[in-house]
Short mmCIF file of C-alpha atoms and ligand atoms in Angstrom, two decimals:
data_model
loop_
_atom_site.label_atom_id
_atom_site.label_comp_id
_atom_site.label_asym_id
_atom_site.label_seq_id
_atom_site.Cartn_x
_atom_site.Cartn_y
_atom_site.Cartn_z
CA UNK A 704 -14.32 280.75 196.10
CA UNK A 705 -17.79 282.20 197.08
CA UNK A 706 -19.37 282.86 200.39
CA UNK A 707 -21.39 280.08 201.67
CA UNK A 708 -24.61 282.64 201.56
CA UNK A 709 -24.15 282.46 197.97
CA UNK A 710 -23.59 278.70 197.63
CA UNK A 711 -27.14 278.62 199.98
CA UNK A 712 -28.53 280.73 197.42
CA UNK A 713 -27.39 279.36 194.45
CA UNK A 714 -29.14 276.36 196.00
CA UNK A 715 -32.29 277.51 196.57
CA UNK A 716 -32.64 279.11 193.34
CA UNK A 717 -32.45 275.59 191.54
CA UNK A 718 -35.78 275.01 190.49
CA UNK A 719 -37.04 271.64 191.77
CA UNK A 720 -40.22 269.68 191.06
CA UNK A 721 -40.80 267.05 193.21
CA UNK A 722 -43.36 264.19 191.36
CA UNK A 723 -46.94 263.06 193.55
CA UNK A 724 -47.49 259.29 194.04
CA UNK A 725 -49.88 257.75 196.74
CA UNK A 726 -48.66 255.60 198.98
CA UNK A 727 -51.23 253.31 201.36
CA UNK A 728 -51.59 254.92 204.73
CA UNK A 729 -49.38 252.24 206.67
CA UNK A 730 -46.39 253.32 204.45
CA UNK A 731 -46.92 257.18 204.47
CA UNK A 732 -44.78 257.74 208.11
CA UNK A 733 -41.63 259.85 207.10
CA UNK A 734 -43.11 260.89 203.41
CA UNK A 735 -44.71 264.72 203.07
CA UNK A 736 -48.06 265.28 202.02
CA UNK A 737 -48.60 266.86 198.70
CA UNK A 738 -51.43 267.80 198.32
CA UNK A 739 -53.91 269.62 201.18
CA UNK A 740 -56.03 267.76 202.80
CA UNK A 741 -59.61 269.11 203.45
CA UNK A 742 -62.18 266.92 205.48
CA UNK A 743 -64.60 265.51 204.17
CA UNK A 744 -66.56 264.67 207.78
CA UNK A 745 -67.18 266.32 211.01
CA UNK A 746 -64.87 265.85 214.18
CA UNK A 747 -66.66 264.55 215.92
CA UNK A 748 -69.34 263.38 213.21
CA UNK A 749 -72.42 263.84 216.29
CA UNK A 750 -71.93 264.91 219.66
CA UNK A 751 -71.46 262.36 221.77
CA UNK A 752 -70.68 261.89 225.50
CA UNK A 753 -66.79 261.95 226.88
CA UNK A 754 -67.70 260.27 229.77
CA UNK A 755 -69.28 256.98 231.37
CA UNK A 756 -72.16 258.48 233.07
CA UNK A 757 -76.13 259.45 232.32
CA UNK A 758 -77.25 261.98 229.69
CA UNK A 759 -79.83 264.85 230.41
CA UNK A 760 -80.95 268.35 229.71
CA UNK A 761 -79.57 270.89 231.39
CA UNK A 762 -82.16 272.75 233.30
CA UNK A 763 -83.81 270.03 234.33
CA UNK A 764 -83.43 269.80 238.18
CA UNK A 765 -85.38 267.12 238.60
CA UNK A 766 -84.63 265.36 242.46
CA UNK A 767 -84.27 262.04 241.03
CA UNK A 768 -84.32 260.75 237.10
CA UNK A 769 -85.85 257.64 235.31
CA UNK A 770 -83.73 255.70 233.60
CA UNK A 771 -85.11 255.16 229.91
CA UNK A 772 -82.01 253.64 227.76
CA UNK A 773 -78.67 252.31 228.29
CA UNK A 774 -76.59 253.71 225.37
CA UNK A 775 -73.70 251.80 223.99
CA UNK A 776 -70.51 253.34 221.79
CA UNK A 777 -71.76 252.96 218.31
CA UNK A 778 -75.89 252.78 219.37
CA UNK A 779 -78.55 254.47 217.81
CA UNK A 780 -80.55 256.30 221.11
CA UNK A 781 -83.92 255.16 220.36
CA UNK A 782 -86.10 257.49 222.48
CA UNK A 783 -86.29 261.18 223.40
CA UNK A 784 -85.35 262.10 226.55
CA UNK A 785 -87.92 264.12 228.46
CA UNK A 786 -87.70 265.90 231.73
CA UNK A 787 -87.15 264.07 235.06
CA UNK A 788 -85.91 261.36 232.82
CA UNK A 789 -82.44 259.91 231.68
CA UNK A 790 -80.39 257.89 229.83
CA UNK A 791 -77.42 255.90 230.77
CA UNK A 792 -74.67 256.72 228.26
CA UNK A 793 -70.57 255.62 227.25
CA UNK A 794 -67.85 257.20 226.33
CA UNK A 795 -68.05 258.26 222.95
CA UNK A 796 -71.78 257.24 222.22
CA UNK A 797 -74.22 259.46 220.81
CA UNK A 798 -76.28 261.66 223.07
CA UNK A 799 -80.16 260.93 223.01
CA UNK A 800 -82.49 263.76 221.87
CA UNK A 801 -83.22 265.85 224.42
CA UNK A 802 -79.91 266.14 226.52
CA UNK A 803 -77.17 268.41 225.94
CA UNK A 804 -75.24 267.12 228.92
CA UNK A 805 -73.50 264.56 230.77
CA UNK A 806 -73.19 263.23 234.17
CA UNK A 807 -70.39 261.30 235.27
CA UNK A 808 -71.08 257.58 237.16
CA UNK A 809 -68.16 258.76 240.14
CA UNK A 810 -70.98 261.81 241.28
CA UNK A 811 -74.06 259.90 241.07
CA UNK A 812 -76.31 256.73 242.50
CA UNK A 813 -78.10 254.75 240.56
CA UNK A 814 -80.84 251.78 241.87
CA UNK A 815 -84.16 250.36 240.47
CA UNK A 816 -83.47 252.61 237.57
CA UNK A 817 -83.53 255.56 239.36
CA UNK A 818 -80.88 257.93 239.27
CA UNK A 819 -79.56 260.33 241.70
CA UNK A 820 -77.20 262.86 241.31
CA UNK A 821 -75.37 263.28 244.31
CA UNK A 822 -73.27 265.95 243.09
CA UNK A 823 -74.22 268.14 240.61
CA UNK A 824 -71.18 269.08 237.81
CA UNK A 825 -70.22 272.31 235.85
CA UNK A 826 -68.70 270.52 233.30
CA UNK A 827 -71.44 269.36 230.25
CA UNK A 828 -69.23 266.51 229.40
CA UNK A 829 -70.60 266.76 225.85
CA UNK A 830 -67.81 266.92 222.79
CA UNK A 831 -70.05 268.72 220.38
CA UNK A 832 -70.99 267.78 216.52
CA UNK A 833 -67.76 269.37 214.23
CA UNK A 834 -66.09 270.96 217.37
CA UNK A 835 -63.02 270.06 216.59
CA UNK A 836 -62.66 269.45 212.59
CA UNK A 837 -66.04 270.74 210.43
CA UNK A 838 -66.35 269.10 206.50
CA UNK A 839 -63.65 271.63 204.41
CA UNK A 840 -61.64 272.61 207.01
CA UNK A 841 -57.99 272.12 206.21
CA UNK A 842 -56.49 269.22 208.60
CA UNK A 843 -53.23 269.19 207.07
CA UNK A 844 -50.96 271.09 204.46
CA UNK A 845 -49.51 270.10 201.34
CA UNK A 846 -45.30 270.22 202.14
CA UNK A 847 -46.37 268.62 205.80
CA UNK A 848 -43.49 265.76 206.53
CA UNK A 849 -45.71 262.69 207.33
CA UNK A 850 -45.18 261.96 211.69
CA UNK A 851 -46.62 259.66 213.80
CA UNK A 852 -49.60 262.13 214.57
CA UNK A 853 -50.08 262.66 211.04
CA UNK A 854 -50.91 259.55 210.41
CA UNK A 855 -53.51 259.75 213.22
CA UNK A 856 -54.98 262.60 211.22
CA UNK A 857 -55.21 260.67 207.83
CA UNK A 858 -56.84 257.46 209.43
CA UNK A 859 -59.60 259.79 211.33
CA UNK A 860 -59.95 261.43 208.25
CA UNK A 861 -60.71 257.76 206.69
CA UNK A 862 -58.00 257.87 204.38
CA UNK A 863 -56.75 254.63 203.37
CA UNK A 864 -54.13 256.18 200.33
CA UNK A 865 -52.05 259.01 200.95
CA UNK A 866 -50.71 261.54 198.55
CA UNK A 867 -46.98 262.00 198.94
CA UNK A 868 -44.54 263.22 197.15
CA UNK A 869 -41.85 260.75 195.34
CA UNK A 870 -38.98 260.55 197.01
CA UNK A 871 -36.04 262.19 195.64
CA UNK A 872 -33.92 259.60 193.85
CA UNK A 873 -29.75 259.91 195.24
CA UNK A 874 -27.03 257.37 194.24
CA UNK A 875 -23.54 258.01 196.26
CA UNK A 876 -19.93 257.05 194.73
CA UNK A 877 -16.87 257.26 196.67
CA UNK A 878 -13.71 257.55 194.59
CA UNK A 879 -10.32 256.78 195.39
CA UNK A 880 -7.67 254.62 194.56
CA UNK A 881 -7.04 254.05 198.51
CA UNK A 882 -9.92 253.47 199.59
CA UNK A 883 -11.24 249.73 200.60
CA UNK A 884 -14.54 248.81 201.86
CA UNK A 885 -15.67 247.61 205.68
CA UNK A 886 -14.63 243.99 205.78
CA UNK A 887 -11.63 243.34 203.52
CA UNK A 888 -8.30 243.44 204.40
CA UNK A 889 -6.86 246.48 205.27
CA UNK A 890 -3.40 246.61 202.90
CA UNK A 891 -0.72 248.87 203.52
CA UNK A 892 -1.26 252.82 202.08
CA UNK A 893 -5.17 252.33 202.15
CA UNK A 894 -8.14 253.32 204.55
CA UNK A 895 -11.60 252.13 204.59
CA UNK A 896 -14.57 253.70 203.22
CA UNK A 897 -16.61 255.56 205.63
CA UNK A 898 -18.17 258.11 203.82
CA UNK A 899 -20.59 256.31 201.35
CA UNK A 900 -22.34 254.75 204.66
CA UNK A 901 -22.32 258.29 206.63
CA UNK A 902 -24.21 259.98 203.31
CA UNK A 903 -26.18 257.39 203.16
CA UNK A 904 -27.04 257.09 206.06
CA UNK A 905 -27.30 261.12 206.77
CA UNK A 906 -29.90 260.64 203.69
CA UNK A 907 -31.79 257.74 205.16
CA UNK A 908 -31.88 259.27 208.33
CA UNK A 909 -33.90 262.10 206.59
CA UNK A 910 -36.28 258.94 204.93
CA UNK A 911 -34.11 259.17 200.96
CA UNK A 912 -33.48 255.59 199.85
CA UNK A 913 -29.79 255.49 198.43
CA UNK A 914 -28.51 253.55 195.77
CA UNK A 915 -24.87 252.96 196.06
CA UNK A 916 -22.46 253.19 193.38
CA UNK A 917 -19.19 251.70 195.07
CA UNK A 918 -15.80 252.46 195.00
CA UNK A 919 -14.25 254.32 191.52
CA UNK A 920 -10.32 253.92 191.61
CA UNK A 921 -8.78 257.47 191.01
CA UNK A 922 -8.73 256.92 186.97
CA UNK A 923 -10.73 259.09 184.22
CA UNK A 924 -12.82 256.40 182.97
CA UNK A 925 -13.43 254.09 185.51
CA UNK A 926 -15.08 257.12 187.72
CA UNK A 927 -16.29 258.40 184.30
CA UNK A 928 -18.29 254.90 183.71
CA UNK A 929 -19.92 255.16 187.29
CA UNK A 930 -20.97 258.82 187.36
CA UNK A 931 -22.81 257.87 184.24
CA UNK A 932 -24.26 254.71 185.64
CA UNK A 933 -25.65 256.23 188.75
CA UNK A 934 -26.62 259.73 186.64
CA UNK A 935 -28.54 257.67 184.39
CA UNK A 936 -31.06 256.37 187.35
CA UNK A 937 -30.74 258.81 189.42
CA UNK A 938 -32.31 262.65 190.31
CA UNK A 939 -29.14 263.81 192.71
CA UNK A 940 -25.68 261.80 192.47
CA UNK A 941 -23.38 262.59 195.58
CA UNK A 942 -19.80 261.89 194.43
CA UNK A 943 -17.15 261.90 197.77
CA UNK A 944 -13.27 262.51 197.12
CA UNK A 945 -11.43 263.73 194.02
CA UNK A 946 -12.67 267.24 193.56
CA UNK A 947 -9.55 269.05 195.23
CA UNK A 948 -6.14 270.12 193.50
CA UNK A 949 -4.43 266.59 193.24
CA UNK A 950 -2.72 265.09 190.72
CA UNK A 951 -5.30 262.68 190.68
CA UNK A 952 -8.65 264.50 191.96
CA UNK A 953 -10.19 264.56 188.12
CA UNK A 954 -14.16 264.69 189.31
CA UNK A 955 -14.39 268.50 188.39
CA UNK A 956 -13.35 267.81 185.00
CA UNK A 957 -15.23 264.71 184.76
CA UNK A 958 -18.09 266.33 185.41
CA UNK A 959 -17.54 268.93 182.87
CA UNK A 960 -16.29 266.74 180.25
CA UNK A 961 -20.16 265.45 180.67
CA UNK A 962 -21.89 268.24 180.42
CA UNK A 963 -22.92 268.93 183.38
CA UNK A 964 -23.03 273.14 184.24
CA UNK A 965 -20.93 273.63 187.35
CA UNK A 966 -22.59 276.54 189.73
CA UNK A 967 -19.52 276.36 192.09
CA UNK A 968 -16.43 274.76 192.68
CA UNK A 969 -14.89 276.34 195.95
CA UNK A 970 -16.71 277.63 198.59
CA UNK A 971 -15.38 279.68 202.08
CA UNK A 972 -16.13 276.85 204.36
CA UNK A 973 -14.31 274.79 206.37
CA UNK A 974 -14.27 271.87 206.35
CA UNK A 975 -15.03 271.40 202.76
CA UNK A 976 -13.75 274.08 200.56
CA UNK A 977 -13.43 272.28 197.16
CA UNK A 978 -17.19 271.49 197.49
CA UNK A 979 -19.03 270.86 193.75
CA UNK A 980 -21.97 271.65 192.52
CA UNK A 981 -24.03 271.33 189.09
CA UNK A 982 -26.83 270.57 187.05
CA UNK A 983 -27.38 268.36 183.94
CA UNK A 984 -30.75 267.77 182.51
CA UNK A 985 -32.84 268.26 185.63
CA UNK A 986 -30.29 265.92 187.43
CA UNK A 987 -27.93 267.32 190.29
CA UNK A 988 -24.14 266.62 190.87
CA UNK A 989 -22.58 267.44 194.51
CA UNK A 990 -19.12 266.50 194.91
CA UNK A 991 -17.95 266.58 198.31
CA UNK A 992 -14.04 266.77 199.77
CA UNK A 993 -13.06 262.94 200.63
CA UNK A 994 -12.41 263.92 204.35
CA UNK A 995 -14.77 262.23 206.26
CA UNK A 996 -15.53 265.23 208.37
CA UNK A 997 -15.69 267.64 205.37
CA UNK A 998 -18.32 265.31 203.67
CA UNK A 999 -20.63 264.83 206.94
CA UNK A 1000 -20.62 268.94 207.06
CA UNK A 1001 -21.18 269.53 203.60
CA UNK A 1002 -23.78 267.07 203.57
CA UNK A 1003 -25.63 269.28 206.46
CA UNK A 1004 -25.10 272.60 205.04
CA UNK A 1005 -25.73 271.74 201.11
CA UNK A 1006 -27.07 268.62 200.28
CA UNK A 1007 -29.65 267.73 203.47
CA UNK A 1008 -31.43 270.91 202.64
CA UNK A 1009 -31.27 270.08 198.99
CA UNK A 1010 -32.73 266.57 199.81
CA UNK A 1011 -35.27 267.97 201.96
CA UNK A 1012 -36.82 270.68 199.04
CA UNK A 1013 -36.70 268.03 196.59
CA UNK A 1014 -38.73 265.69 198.63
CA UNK A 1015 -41.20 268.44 198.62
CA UNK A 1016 -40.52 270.10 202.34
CA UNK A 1017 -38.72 272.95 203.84
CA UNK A 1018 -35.71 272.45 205.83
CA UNK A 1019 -34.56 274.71 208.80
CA UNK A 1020 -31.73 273.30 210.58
CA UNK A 1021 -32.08 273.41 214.55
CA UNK A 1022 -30.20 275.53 216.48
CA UNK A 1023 -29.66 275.94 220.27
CA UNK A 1024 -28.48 278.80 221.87
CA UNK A 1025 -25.48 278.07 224.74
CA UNK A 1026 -22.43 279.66 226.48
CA UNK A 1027 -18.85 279.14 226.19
CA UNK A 1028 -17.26 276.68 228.64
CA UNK A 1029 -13.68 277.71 227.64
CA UNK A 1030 -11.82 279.81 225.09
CA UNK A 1031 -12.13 278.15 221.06
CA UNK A 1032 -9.48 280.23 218.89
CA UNK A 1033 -8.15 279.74 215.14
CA UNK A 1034 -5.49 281.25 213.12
CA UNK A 1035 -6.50 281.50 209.56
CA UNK A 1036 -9.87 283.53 209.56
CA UNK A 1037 -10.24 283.43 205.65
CA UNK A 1038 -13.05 281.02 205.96
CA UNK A 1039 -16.60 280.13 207.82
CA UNK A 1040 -15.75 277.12 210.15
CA UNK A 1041 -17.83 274.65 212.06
CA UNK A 1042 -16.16 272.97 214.77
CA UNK A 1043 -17.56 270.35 216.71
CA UNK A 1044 -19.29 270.70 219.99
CA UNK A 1045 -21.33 269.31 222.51
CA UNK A 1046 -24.05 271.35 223.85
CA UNK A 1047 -26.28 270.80 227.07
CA UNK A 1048 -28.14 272.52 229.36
CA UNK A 1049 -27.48 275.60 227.82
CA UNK A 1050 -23.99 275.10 227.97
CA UNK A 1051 -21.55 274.79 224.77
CA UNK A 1052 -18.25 272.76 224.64
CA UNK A 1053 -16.08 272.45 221.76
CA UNK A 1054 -14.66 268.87 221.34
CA UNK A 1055 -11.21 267.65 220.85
CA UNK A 1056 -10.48 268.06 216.90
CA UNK A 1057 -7.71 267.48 215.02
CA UNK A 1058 -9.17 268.86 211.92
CA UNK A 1059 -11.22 267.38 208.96
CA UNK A 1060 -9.92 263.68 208.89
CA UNK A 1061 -10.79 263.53 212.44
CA UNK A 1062 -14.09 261.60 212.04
CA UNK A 1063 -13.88 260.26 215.95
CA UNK A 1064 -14.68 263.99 216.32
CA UNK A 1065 -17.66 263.97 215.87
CA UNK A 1066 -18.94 261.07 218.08
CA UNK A 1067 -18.56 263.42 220.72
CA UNK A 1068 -20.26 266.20 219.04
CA UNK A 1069 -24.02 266.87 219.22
CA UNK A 1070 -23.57 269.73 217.24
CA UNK A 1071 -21.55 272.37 214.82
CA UNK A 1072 -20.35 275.73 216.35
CA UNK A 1073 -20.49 278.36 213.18
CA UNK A 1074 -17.31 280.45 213.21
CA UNK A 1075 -18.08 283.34 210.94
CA UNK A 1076 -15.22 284.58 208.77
CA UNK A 1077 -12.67 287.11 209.85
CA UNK A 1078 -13.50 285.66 213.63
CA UNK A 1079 -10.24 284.72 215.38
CA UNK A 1080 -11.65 283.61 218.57
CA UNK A 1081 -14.91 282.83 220.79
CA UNK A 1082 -14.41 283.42 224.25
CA UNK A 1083 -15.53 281.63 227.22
CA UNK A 1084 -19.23 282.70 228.94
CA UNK A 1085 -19.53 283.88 225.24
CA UNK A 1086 -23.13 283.23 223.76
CA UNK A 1087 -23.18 280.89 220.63
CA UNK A 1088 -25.75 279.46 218.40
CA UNK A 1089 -24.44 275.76 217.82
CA UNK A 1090 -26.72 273.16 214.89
CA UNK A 1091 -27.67 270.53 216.04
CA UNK A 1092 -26.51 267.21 214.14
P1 AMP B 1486 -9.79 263.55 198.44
O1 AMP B 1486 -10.90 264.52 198.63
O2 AMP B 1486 -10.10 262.48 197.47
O3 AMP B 1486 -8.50 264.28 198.14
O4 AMP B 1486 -9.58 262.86 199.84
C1 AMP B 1486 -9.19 263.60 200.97
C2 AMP B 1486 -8.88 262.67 202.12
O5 AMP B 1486 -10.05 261.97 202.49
C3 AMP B 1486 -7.84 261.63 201.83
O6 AMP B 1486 -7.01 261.45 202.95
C4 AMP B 1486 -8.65 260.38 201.55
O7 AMP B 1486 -7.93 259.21 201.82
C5 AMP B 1486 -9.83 260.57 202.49
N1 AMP B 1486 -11.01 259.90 201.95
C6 AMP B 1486 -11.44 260.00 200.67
N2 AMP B 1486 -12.52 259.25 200.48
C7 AMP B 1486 -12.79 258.65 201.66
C8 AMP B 1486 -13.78 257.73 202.08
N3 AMP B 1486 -14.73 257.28 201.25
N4 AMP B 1486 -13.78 257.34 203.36
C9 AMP B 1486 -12.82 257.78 204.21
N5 AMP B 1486 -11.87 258.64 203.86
C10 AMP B 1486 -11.83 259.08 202.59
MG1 MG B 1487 -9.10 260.99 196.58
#
């Protein structure tokens, strides 16, 4: 059993190398960039006017102005501006030669193109050639998971294709001899599957398509001949059930048996002790405890961040900081637990758990307390940091 520092490290020392592909820009929300991305234009490209008003020089305190040119967003001014005159301008059109300023329409008159200014302005108005981006600045970093702002970027920049990385290819098998799926009858002595659809959707969540595998009975081959099948198309398999010390939990072996190098096999966690991991051939293997809570933590601490470096990104979990509503206190110490708990306001609450079947749990959980090792108890108007899920 090792420390789940180690396990984290173990992890992160698995060299990775996530593939580029471009994507068009419509399809580029939730992918990271990989590559930087330098521009290859000014922001904006000439200065122009951020208001509806009349363009001038500043200086010029002329009592009244002519007014030479009405410019439109996207016009060409056609004449200089000289003093005592003026032109009337939009938002984001191009200031004339000869002004360096704006005046808004709400302080001035204007009649028989004449223009007053009733109230004279501080502010220029003016958003200036390159102020904000200038041609090779940086706009965005290779690693940078694609948002909704992002994409804002990339279209100013006039990018219609996108380098991303490729997303990390993950099939999921559950094993297990009782297990059913969602939708067929329920016989006596088995459950239904519910932890190929939380990985998968834990991994779509984080934007990683998923191809499923089904449902192995517990029997050498058969699980055998569908770790193979999803190996052989896939970067990262995710294997739940079968890796503790039952008669019948034979992935371990399996695993072995094919070659692939196991890096750990028990780690000081709970839930999720018998937790697997190795490598074959650039290809990863995680086999997670069947328990539907163990899988959903194991899948945070292990795999997510996995996921997250393969697809070419960082991960750092979120944590809040909160205090104790009431006492939380174990026995057994031996191991690092999370325990479910809703946090709010600055306020932490651990939630009714029966342990790591207890998958209603975690509706009611927002987030995992940590429970270092060794640590019997947390007491109330204690300070905690809780991750958020
Ligand atoms: P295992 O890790 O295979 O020993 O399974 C541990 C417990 O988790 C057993 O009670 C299983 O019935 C349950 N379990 C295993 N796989 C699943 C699954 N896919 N969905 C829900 N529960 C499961
Ligand atoms: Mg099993």
């Amino acid at each position: 059993m090792i420390p789940i520092a180690d396990a984290e490290k173990i992890l992160k020392n698995i060299e990775v190398k996530p593939l580029k592909e471009e994507v068009p820009l419509t399809d580029s929300l939730a992918r990271v960039l990989a590559e930087d991305i330098l521009s290859t234009i000014n922001m904006p490209p000439f200065d122009k006017s951020a208001m509806d008003g009349y363009a001038y020089k500043s200086g010029d305190h002329s009592p009244r102005f002519q007014v030479v040119e009405t410019i439109a967003a996207g016009d060409i001014p056609k004449r200089e501006i000289k003093q005592g005159q003026c032109a009337r301008i939009m938002t984001g059109a191009m200031l004339p030669k000869g002004t360096d300023r704006v005046v808004k329409r709400e302080v001035v008159s204007e009649e028989a193109g004449i223009m007053n200014i009733i109230e004279e302005e501080k502010v220029l108005n003016v958003c200036y050639k390159g102020e904000d981006v200038k041609i090779g600045d940086r706009v965005l970093k290779k690693g940078t998971p694609i948002r909704p702002q992002e994409v804002a970027i990339l279209a100013s920049m006039g990018l219609d294709n996108v380098p991303v990385y490729q997303e990390p290819k993950v099939g999921i098998l559950t094993t297990g001899s009782e297990i059913v799926e969602p939708g067929q009858q329920l016989k006596e002595g088995q459950i239904f599957n519910s932890n190929a659809y939380s990985l998968a959707s834990q991994a779509r969540q984080m934007g990683t398509s998923v191809q499923y595998g089904g449902i192995a009975a517990d029997n050498k081959e058969g699980i055998r001949e569908s770790i193979s099948a999803l190996f052989d198309q896939n970067q990262v398999v995710i294997i739940s059930g079968g890796v503790s010390m039952g008669d019948f939990d034979f992935v371990p072996g399996i695993l072995k048996d094919l070659g692939v190098k196991l890096y750990f096999e028990k780690v000081a966690v709970k839930p999720g002790k018998p937790t697997v991991f190795g490598t074959l051939k650039n290809k990863f293997f995680f086999g997670l405890p069947g328990n539907p809570v163990s899988t959903f933590v194991i899948f945070e601490l292990f795999v997510k961040p996995f996921l997250y470096r393969m697809a070419g990104t960082g991960f750092k979990p979120r944590f809040c900081r909160g205090v104790m509503t009431r006492d939380f206190k174990r026995k057994k110490t031996g191991r690092t637990a999370f325990i479910p708990v809703f946090q709010e306001d600055g306020e932490v609450t651990p939630i009714e758990y029966h342990g790591s079947a207890h998958i209603y749990a975690l509706s009611g959980a927002n987030a995992l307390m940590e429970v270092p090792a060794g640590m019997a108890e947390v007491k109330k108007g204690s300070f905690v940091n809780v991750r958020s899920i």
